[in-house]
mmCIF file of C-alpha atoms in Angstrom:
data_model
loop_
_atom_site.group_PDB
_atom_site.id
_atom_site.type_symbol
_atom_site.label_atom_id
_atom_site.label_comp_id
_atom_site.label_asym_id
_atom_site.label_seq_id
_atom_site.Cartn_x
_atom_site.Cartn_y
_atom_site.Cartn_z
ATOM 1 C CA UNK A 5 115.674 65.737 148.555
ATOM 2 C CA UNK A 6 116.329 65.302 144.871
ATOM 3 C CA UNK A 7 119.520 65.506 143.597
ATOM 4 C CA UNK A 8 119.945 68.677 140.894
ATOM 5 C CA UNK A 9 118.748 67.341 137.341
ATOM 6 C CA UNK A 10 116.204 65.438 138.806
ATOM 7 C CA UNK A 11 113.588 64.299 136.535
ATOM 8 C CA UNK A 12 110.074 64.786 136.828
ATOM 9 C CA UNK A 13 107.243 62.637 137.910
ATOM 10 C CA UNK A 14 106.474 61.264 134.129
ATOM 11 C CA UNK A 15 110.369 60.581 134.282
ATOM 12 C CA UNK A 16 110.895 63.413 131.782
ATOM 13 C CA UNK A 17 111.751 67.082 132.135
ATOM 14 C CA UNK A 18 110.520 68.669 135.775
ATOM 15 C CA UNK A 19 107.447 70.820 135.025
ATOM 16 C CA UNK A 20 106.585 73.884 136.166
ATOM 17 C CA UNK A 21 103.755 72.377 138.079
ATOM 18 C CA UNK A 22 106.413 70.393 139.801
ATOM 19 C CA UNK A 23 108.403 73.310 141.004
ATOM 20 C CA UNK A 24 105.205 74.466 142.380
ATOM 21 C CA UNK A 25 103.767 71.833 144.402
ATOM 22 C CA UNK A 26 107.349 71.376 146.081
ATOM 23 C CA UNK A 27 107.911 75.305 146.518
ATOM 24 C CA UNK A 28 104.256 74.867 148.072
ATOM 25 C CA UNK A 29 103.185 78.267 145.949
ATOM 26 C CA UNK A 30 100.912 78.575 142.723
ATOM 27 C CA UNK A 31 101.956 77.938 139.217
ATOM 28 C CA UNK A 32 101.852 81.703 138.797
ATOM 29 C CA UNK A 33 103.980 82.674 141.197
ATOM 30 C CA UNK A 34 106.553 80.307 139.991
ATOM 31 C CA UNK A 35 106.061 81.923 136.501
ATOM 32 C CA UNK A 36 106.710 85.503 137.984
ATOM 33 C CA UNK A 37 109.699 84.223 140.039
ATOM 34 C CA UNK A 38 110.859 83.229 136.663
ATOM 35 C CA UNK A 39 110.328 85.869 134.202
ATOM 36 C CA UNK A 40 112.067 88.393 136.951
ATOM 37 C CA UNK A 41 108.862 89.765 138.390
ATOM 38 C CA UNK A 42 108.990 92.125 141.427
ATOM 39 C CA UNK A 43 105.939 90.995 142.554
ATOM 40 C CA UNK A 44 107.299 88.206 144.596
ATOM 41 C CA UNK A 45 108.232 88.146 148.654
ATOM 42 C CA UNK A 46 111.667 87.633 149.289
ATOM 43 C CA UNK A 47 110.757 84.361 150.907
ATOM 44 C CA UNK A 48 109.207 83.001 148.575
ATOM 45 C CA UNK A 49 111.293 83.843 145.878
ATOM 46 C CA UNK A 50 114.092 81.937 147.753
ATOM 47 C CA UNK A 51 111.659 78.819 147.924
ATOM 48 C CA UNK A 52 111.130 78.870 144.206
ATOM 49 C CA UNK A 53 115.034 79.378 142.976
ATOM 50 C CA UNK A 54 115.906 76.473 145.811
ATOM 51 C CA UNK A 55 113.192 74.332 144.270
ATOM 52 C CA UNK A 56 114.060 74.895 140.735
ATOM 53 C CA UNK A 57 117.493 74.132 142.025
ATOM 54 C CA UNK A 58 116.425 70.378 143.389
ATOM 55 C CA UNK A 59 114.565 69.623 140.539
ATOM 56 C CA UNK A 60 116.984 70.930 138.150
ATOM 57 C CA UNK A 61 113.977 72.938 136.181
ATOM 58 C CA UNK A 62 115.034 74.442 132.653
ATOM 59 C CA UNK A 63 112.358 77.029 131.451
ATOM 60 C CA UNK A 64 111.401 76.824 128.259
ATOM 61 C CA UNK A 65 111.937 79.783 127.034
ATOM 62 C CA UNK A 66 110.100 79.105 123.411
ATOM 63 C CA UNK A 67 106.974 78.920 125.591
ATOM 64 C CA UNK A 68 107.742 82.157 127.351
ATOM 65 C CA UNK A 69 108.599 83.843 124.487
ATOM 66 C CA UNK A 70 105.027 82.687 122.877
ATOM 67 C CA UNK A 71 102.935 83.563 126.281
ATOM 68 C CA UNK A 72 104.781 87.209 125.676
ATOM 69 C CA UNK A 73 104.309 87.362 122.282
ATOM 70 C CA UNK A 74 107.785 87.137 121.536
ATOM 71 C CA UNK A 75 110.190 85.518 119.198
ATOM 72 C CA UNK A 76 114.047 86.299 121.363
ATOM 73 C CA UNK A 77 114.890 87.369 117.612
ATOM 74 C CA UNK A 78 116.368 90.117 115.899
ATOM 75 C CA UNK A 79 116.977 90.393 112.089
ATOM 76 C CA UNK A 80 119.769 92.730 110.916
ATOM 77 C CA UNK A 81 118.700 93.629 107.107
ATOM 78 C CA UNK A 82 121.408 95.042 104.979
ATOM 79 C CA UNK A 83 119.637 96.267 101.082
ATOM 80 C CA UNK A 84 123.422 95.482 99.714
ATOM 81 C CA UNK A 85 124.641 92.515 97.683
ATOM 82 C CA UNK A 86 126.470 89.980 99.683
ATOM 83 C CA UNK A 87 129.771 90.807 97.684
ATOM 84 C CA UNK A 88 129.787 93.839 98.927
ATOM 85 C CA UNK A 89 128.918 92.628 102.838
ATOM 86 C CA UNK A 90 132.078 90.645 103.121
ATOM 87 C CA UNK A 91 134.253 93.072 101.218
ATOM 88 C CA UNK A 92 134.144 96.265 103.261
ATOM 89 C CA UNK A 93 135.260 96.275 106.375
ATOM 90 C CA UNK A 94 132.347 98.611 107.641
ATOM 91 C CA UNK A 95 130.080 96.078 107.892
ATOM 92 C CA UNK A 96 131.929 93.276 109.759
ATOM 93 C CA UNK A 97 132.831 96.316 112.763
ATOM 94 C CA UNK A 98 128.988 96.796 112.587
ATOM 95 C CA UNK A 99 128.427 93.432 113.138
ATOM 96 C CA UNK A 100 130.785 92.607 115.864
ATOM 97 C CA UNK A 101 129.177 96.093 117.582
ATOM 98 C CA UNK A 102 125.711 94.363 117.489
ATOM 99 C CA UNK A 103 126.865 90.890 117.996
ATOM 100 C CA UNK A 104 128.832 92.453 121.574
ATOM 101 C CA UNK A 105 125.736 94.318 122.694
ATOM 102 C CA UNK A 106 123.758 90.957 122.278
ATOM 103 C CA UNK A 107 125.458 88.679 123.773
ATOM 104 C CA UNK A 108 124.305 89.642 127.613
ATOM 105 C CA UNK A 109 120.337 89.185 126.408
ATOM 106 C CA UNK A 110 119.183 86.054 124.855
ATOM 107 C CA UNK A 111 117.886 87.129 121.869
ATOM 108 C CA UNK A 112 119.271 85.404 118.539
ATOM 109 C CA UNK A 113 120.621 87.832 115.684
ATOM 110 C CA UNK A 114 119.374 86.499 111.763
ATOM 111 C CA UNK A 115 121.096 88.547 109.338
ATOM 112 C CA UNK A 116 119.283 88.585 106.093
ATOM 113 C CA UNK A 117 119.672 90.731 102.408
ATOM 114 C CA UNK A 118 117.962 92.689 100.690
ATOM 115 C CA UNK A 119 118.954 93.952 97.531
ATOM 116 C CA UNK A 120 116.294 92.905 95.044
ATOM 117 C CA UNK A 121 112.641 93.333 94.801
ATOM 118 C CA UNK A 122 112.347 89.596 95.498
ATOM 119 C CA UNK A 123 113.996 89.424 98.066
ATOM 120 C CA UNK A 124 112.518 91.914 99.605
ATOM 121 C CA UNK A 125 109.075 90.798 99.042
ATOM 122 C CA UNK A 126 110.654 87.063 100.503
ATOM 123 C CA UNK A 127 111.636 89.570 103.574
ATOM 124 C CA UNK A 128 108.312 91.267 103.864
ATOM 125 C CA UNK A 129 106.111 87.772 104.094
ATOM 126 C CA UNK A 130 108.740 86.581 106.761
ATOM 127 C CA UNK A 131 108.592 89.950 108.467
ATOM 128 C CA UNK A 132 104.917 89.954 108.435
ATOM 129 C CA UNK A 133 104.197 86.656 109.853
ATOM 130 C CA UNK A 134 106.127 87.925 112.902
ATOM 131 C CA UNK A 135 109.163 85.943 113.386
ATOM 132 C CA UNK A 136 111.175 88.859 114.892
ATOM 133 C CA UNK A 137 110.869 91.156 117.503
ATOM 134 C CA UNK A 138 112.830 94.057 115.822
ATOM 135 C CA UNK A 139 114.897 95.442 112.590
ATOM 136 C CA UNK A 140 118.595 96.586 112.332
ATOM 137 C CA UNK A 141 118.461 98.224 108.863
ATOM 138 C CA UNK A 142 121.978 98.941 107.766
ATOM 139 C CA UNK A 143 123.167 100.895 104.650
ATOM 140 C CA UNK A 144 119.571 102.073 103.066
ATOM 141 C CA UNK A 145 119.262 104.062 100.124
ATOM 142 C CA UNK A 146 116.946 107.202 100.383
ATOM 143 C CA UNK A 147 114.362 105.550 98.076
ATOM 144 C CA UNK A 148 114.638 101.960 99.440
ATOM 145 C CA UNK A 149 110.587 101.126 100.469
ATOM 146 C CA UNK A 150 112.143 99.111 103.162
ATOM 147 C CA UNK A 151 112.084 101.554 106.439
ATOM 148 C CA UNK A 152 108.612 102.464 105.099
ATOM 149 C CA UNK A 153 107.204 98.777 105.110
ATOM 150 C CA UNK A 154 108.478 98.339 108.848
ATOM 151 C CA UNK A 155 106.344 100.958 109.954
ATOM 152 C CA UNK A 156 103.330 99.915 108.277
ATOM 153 C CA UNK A 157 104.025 96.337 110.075
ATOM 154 C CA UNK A 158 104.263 98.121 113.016
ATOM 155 C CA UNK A 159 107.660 96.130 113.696
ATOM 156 C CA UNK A 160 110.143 98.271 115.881
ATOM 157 C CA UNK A 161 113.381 98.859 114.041
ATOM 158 C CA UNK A 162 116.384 101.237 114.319
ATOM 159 C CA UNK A 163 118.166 102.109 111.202
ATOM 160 C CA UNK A 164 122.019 103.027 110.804
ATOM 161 C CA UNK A 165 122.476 106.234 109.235
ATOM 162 C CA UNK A 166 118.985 108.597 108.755
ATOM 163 C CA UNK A 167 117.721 108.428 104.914
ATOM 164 C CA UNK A 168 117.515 111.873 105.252
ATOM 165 C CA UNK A 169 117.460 115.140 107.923
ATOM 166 C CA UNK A 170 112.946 114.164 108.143
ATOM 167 C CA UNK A 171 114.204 110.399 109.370
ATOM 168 C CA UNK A 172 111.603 108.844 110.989
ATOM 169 C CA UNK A 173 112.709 105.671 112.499
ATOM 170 C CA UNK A 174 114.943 105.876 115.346
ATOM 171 C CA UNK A 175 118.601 106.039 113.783
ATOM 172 C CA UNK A 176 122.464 105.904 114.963
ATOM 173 C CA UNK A 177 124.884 107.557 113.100
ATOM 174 C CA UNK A 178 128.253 109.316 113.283
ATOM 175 C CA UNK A 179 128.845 112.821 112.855
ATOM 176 C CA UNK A 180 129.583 112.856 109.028
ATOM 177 C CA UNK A 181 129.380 116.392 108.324
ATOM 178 C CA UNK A 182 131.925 116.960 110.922
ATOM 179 C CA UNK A 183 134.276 114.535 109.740
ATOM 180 C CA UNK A 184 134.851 115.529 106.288
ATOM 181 C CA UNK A 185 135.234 119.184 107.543
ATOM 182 C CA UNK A 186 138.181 117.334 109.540
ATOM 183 C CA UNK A 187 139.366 115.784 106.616
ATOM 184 C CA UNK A 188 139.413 119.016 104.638
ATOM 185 C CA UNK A 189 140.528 121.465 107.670
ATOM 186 C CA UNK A 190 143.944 119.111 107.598
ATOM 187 C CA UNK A 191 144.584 119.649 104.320
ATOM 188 C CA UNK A 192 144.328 122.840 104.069
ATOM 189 C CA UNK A 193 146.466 123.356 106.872
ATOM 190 C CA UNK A 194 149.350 120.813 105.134
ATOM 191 C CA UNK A 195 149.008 123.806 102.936
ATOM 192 C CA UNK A 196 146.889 121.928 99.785
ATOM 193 C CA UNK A 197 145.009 124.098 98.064
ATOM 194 C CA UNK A 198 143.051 121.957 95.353
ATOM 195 C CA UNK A 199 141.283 119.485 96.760
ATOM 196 C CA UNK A 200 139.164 116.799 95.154
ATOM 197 C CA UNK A 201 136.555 114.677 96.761
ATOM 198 C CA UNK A 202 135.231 111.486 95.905
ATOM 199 C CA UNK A 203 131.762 110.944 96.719
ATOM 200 C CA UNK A 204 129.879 108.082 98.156
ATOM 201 C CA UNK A 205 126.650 107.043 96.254
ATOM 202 C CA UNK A 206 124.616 110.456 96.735
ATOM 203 C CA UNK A 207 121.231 108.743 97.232
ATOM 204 C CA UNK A 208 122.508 107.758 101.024
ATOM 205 C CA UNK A 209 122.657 110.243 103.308
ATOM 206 C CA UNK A 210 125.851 109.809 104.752
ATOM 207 C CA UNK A 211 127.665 110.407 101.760
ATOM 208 C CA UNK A 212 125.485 114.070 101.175
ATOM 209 C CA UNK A 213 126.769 115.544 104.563
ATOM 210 C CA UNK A 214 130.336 114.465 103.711
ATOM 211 C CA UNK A 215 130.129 116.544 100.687
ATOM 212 C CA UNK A 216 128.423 118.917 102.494
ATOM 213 C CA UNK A 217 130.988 119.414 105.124
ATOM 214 C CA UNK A 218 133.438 119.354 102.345
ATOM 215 C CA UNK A 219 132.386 122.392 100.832
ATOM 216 C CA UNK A 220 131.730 124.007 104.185
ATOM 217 C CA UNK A 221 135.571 123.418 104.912
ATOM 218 C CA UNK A 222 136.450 124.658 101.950
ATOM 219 C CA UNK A 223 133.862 128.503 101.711
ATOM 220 C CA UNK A 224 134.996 128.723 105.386
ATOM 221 C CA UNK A 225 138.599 128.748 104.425
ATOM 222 C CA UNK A 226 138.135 131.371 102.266
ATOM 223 C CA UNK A 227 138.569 129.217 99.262
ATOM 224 C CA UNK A 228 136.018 129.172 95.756
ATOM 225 C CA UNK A 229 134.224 125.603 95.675
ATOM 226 C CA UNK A 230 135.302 124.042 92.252
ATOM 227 C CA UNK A 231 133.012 121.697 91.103
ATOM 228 C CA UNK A 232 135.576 120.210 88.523
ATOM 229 C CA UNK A 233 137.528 118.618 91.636
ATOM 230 C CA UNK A 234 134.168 116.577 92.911
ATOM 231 C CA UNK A 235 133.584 113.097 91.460
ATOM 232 C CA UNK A 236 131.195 111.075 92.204
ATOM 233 C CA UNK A 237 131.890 107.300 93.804
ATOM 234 C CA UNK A 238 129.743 104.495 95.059
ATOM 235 C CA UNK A 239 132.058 103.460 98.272
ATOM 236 C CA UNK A 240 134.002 100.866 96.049
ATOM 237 C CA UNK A 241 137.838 100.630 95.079
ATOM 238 C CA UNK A 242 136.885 99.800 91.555
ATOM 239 C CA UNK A 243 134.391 103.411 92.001
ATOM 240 C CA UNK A 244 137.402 105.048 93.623
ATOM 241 C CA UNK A 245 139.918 104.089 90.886
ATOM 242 C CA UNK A 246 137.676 105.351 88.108
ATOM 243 C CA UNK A 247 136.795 108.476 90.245
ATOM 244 C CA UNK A 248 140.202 108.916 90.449
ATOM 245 C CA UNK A 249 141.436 108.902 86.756
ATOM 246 C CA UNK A 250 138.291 111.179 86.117
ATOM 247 C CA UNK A 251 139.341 113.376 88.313
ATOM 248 C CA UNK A 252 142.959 113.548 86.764
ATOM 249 C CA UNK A 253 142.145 113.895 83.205
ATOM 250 C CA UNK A 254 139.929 116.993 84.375
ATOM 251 C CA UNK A 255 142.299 118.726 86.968
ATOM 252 C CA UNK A 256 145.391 117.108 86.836
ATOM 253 C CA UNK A 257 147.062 120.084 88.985
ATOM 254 C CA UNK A 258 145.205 118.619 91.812
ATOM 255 C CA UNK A 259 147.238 118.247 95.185
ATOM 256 C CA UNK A 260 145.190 116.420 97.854
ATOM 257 C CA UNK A 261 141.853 114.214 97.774
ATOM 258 C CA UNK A 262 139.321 113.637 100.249
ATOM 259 C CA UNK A 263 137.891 110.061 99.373
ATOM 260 C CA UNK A 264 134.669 109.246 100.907
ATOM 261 C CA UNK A 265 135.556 105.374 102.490
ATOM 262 C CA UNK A 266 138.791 103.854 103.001
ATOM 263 C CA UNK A 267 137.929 101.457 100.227
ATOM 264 C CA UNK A 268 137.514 104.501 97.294
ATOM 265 C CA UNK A 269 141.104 105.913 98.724
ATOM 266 C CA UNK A 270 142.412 102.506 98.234
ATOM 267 C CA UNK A 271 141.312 102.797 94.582
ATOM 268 C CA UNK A 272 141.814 106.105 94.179
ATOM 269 C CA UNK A 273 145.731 105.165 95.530
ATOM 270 C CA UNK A 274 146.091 102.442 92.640
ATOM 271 C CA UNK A 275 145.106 105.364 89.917
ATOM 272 C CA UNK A 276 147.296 108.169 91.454
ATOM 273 C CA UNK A 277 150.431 105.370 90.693
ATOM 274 C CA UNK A 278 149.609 104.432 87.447
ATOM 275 C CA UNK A 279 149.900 108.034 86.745
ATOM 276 C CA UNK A 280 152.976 108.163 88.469
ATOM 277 C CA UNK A 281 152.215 110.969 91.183
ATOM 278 C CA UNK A 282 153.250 110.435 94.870
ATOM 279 C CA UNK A 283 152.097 109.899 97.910
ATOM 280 C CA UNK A 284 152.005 112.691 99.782
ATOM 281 C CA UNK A 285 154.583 114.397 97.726
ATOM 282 C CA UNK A 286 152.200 115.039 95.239
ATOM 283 C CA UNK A 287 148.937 114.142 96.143
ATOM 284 C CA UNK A 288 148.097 113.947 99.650
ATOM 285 C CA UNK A 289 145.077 111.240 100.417
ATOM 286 C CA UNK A 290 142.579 110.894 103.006
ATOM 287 C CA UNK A 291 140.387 108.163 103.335
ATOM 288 C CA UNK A 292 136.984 107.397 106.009
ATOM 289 C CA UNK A 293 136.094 104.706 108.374
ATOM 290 C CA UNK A 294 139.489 103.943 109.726
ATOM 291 C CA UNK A 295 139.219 100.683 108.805
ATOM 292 C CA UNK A 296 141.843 97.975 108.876
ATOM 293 C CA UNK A 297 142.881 99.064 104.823
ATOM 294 C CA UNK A 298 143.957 102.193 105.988
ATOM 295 C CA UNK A 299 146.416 100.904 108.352
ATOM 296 C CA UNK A 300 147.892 98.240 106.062
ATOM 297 C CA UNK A 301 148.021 100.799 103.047
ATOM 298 C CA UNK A 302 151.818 102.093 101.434
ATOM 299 C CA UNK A 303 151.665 104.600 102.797
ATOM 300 C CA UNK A 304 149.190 103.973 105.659
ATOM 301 C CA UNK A 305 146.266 106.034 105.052
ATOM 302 C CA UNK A 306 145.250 109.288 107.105
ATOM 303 C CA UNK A 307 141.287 108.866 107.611
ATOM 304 C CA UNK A 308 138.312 110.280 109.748
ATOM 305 C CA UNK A 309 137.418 107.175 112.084
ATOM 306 C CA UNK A 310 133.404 106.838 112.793
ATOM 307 C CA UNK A 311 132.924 104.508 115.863
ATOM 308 C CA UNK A 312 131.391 101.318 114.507
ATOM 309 C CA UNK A 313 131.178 99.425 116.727
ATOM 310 C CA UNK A 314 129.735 101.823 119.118
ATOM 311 C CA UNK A 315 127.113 102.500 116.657
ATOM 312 C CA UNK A 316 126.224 98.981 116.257
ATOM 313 C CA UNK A 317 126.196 98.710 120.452
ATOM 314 C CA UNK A 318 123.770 101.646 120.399
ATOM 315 C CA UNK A 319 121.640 100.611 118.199
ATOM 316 C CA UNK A 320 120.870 97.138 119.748
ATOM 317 C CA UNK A 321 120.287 99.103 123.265
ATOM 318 C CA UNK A 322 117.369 101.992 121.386
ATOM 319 C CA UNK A 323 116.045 98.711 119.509
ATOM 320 C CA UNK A 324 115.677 96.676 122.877
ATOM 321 C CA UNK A 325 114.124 99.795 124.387
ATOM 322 C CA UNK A 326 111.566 100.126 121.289
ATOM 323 C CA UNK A 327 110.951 96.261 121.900
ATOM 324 C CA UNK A 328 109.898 96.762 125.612
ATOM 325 C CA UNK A 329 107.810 99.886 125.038
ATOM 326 C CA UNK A 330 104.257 98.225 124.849
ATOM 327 C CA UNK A 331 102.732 101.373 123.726
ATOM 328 C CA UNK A 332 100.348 102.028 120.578
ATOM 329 C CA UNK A 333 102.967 102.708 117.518
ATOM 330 C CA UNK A 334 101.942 106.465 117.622
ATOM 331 C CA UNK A 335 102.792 106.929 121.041
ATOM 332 C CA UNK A 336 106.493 105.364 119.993
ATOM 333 C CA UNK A 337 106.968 107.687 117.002
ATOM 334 C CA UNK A 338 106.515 110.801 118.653
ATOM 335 C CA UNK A 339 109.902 110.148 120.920
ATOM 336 C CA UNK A 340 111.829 108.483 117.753
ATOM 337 C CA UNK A 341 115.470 109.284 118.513
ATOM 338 C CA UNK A 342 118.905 110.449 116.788
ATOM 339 C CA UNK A 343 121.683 109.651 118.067
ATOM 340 C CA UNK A 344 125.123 111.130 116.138
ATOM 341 C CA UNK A 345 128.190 109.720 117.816
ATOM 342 C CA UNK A 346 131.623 112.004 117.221
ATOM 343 C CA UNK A 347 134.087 111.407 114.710
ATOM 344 C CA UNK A 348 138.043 111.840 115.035
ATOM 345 C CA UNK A 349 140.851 112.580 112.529
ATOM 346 C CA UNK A 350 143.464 109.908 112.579
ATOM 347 C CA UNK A 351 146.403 111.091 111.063
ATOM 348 C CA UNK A 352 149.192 109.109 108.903
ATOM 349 C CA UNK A 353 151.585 109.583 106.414
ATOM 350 C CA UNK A 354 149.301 109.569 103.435
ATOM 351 C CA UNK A 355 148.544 113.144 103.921
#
């Protein structure tokens, strides 16, 4: 009997054809043992494992992934600069989410950007040629031509946070509507009565239910909607800080602000000092993502916490499903799903 790593007749890596002849089945049956088939006795399936065993076989699983016409590879696309990647914390929790879910499969993770017409025309060729089995878009902008050039490859893809209500890729999101009524609902009950918002950029969708939730909180409260206390932001601290001061000059009796991201609160923080008003004593703040800044601001920073990770976990588990579903592309869109994941209110002493 041969030891386990033995090699091969030609003295280099066992074949399958070896594994065969000493299991004393077909090369095809050895394949299906392989690949997980049900399709296989229990005897013989012990035969094959015990002779893959002896000869110490190692599939190759380039050559399965060709014979399946698959690549083990997903690309996780993000239409942002790569400044802006590695400054917000948003992105690395999305990451670790995805990188968690994957690391029980086998399939390899390429994360790639896309922020420029070149690059996404680089993107497109490499996309085309089929070098990946799905898309993670992350972050798209409601006119960004990217979701729209997946579907015409006919490449499955999830994307994180619907373009708009008519999405239709399969998409993961949190319940952003709901958490800036959270946001709003506290402060009103910590008995603020003009409260500002900072936006997000208002061509992602995200950042429209947030202000729609804000002025929802607000109507339902019995309170007038003032457009003066809105300001638009782009998810930055430098957008936050100007947003800020805007907002100050215009309505500088204001008493709380919603920002839309921890990282515009944390600019919207350095403005409220240089004008010399206090935190909470005379400006309550609350922030969204519950990232790690809102814990390590002075004072640590009430915000609505989406679940990230979770988000990135469910979308690698409706991508693998889109993968293995062999039917025509029109078949798949009809049963394209949403899935919103709850938000929560985690309170501090910024508000």
């Amino acid at each position: 009997m041969a030891g386990h790593g033995a090699r091969g007749r030609s003295g280099g890596r066992p074949t399958l054809e070896e594994v065969a002849a000493r299991a004393g089945v077909g090369r095809g049956t050895v394949s299906r043992v392989i690949n997980g088939s049900p399709r296989v006795s229990e005897a013989t399936r012990a035969a094959v494992e015990a002779a893959v065993a002896e000869l110490g076989y190692v599939p190759n699983t380039a050559a399965r992934a060709l014979a399946a016409n698959r690549t083990d590879a997903i690309a996780l696309v993000v239409p942002e600069p790569e400044t802006r990647f590695f400054a917000e914390p948003y992105f690395s929790d999305m990451l670790r989410g995805v990188g968690s879910a994957l690391s029980d499969t086998e399939m390899q993770l390429l994360l790639t950007f896309a922020s420029s017409d070149r690059k996404r025309q680089r993107l497109a060729q490499y996309l085309a040629a089929h070098r990946v089995d799905g898309v993670l878009l992350v972050s798209v902008h409601a006119d960004d031509p990217l979701p729209d050039m997946l579907a015409q490859l006919d490449i499955p893809a999830v994307i994180s946070g619907p373009r708009s209500a008519e999405e239709t890729l399969t998409s993961v999101d949190s319940d952003n509507y709901g958490g800036a009524r959270q946001a709003v609902e506290h402060l009103l009950a910590r008995g603020r009565r003009r409260i500002a918002h900072i936006t997000g950029r208002l061509d992602v969708y995200g950042a429209q239910r947030r202000i729609d939730g804000y002025r929802d909180a607000l109507r339902e409260a019995g309170h007038e909607v003032d457009e003066l206390l809105v300001e638009p932001g782009d998810f930055t601290e430098e957008g936050g800080r100007r947003a800020m001061a805007a907002l100050l000059e215009r309505r500088p009796d204001l008493d709380a602000v919603f920002a839309a991201s921890d990282v515009t609160a944390a600019g919207a923080r350095h403005a409220l000092r240089e004008a010399g008003r206090r935190i909470p004593g005379d400006v309550a703040l609350v922030g969204y993502d519950d990232s790690a800044i809102a814990r390590h601001m002075d004072p640590q920073l009430t915000s609505v916490r989406q679940p990230i990770e979770e988000m990135g976990r469910s979308m690698i588990d409706l991508l693998l499903a889109e993968i293995a579903d062999r039917r025509p592309a029109v078949s798949r869109a009809l049963e394209r799903r949403h899935v919103v994941l709850p938000t929560e209110l985690v309170e501090r002493s910024s508000s």
